[in-house]
Amino acid sequence: MARGTLWLTLFVLSVVVIPPHMAAKTQEAGTVSQQAKPWQFIASGTRYLHSTTLNYTGASCIPAKIGNSNNTARTFAQRMELKGSTGPRSTNTAYYKLVKHHGLVKAITSGDRQTGEAIIYTFSYTLKDCAVLKTQKKE
């Protein structure tokens, strides 16, 4: 009878007690995103913009696509479409020039043709699919 109690106790331990403790083990994350060079982000095709400094009222999606690019002059055009639930979408084309430092792209500059104002976008952190840019107006 003692043998039966021992087997029953081991069975209960293996079925009821041990699995919840095994399930509580944490597993390490699969893959970590690798940091990329800014040009990989720029040339990645369609990007979706999210600006914390500009207010696009009613815009739910801002896709941006690379247009005319000139590798010799280190310039490219980016066409942005403001898509929103209210009203038609508007299109804006901006022209950029790459700023290199020691052979690597560190920033891009853009000029507003209407106001003549220059803006510098410095890459703070870049992945292939995402980038954090610091924006400052050039005086």
Coordinates of C-alpha atoms in Angstrom, one line a residue:
M1 CA 0.0 0.0 0.0
A2 CA 2.9 2.3 0.7
R3 CA 4.2 1.7 -2.8
G4 CA 0.8 2.8 -4.3
T5 CA 0.8 6.0 -2.2
L6 CA 4.4 6.7 -3.4
W7 CA 3.4 6.3 -7.0
L8 CA 0.3 8.4 -6.6
T9 CA 2.3 11.2 -5.0
L10 CA 4.9 11.1 -7.8
F11 CA 2.1 11.1 -10.4
V12 CA 0.4 14.1 -8.7
L13 CA 3.7 16.0 -8.5
S14 CA 4.6 15.4 -12.1
V15 CA 1.1 16.3 -13.5
V16 CA -0.1 19.1 -11.1
V17 CA 2.9 20.8 -9.4
I18 CA 5.8 20.6 -11.9
P19 CA 4.2 21.9 -15.1
P20 CA 3.1 25.3 -13.7
H21 CA 6.6 25.9 -12.4
M22 CA 8.1 25.0 -15.7
A23 CA 5.7 27.4 -17.5
A24 CA 6.9 30.2 -15.3
K25 CA 10.4 30.2 -16.7
T26 CA 11.1 33.2 -18.8
Q27 CA 12.4 32.8 -22.3
E28 CA 14.9 35.2 -24.0
A29 CA 13.6 37.3 -26.8
G30 CA 14.1 36.0 -30.3
T31 CA 15.9 38.6 -32.4
V32 CA 17.0 42.1 -31.6
S33 CA 16.7 44.7 -34.4
Q34 CA 20.1 45.6 -35.8
Q35 CA 21.1 49.3 -36.1
A36 CA 21.4 50.3 -39.7
K37 CA 23.1 53.1 -41.6
P38 CA 20.9 56.2 -42.5
W39 CA 21.2 55.5 -46.2
Q40 CA 19.6 52.0 -45.8
F41 CA 16.6 53.8 -44.2
I42 CA 16.4 56.5 -46.9
A43 CA 16.6 53.9 -49.7
S44 CA 14.2 51.5 -48.2
G45 CA 11.3 52.4 -50.4
T46 CA 8.0 53.7 -48.9
R47 CA 8.3 55.1 -45.4
Y48 CA 5.4 56.2 -43.2
L49 CA 6.1 59.4 -41.3
H50 CA 5.1 60.2 -37.8
S51 CA 6.0 63.7 -36.7
T52 CA 5.9 64.9 -33.1
T53 CA 6.8 68.4 -34.0
L54 CA 4.5 69.2 -36.9
N55 CA 0.7 69.1 -36.7
Y56 CA -1.1 67.7 -39.7
T57 CA -4.7 68.1 -38.7
G58 CA -6.8 65.1 -39.8
A59 CA -3.9 63.2 -41.3
S60 CA -4.1 59.5 -40.5
C61 CA -1.3 58.3 -42.7
I62 CA 1.7 60.1 -44.3
P63 CA 3.5 57.8 -46.8
A64 CA 6.7 59.1 -48.3
K65 CA 8.3 57.8 -51.4
I66 CA 11.7 58.5 -52.9
G67 CA 11.4 60.2 -56.3
N68 CA 14.2 61.7 -58.4
S69 CA 17.6 60.8 -57.0
N70 CA 21.0 62.0 -58.2
N71 CA 23.9 60.0 -56.7
T72 CA 26.6 62.3 -58.1
A73 CA 25.0 65.4 -56.6
R74 CA 23.9 63.5 -53.5
T75 CA 20.3 64.7 -53.8
F76 CA 16.9 63.1 -53.8
A77 CA 13.3 64.1 -53.8
Q78 CA 10.7 62.7 -51.5
R79 CA 6.9 62.8 -52.3
M80 CA 4.6 62.9 -49.3
E81 CA 0.9 62.3 -49.4
L82 CA -1.3 63.4 -46.5
K83 CA -4.2 60.9 -46.3
G84 CA -7.0 61.7 -43.9
S85 CA -10.6 61.0 -43.1
T86 CA -11.6 64.6 -43.7
G87 CA -11.3 65.8 -47.3
P88 CA -9.0 64.9 -50.1
R89 CA -5.3 64.1 -49.7
S90 CA -2.7 66.6 -50.5
T91 CA 0.7 66.0 -52.0
N92 CA 4.0 67.7 -51.1
T93 CA 7.4 67.1 -52.7
A94 CA 10.5 68.0 -50.8
Y95 CA 14.1 68.0 -52.1
Y96 CA 16.9 66.9 -49.9
K97 CA 20.7 66.9 -50.0
L98 CA 22.8 64.3 -48.1
V99 CA 25.3 65.6 -45.5
K100 CA 28.2 63.2 -45.2
H101 CA 30.9 63.1 -42.5
H102 CA 33.9 60.7 -42.9
G103 CA 32.1 59.1 -45.8
L104 CA 28.9 58.2 -43.9
V105 CA 25.5 59.9 -44.2
K106 CA 24.9 61.8 -40.9
A107 CA 22.1 64.2 -41.9
I108 CA 19.9 65.5 -44.7
T109 CA 19.1 69.1 -45.5
S110 CA 15.9 70.4 -47.1
G111 CA 15.0 73.9 -48.4
D112 CA 11.5 75.3 -48.4
R113 CA 11.2 77.0 -51.8
Q114 CA 8.4 79.3 -50.6
T115 CA 10.0 80.6 -47.5
G116 CA 13.7 80.0 -48.4
E117 CA 14.1 78.4 -45.0
A118 CA 16.6 75.5 -44.6
I119 CA 16.0 72.6 -42.3
I120 CA 18.6 70.0 -41.1
Y121 CA 17.5 66.5 -40.2
T122 CA 20.2 64.7 -38.2
F123 CA 19.9 61.0 -37.7
S124 CA 19.9 60.2 -34.0
Y125 CA 19.1 56.5 -34.3
T126 CA 18.5 54.4 -37.4
L127 CA 17.2 51.0 -38.1
K128 CA 16.3 49.7 -41.6
D129 CA 12.6 50.3 -41.0
C130 CA 12.7 53.1 -38.6
A131 CA 14.7 56.3 -37.8
V132 CA 14.7 59.0 -35.2
L133 CA 15.6 62.4 -36.6
K134 CA 16.4 65.6 -34.9
T135 CA 15.0 68.6 -36.8
Q136 CA 16.5 72.1 -36.6
K137 CA 16.0 75.2 -38.7
K138 CA 19.2 76.6 -40.2
E139 CA 19.5 80.3 -39.6

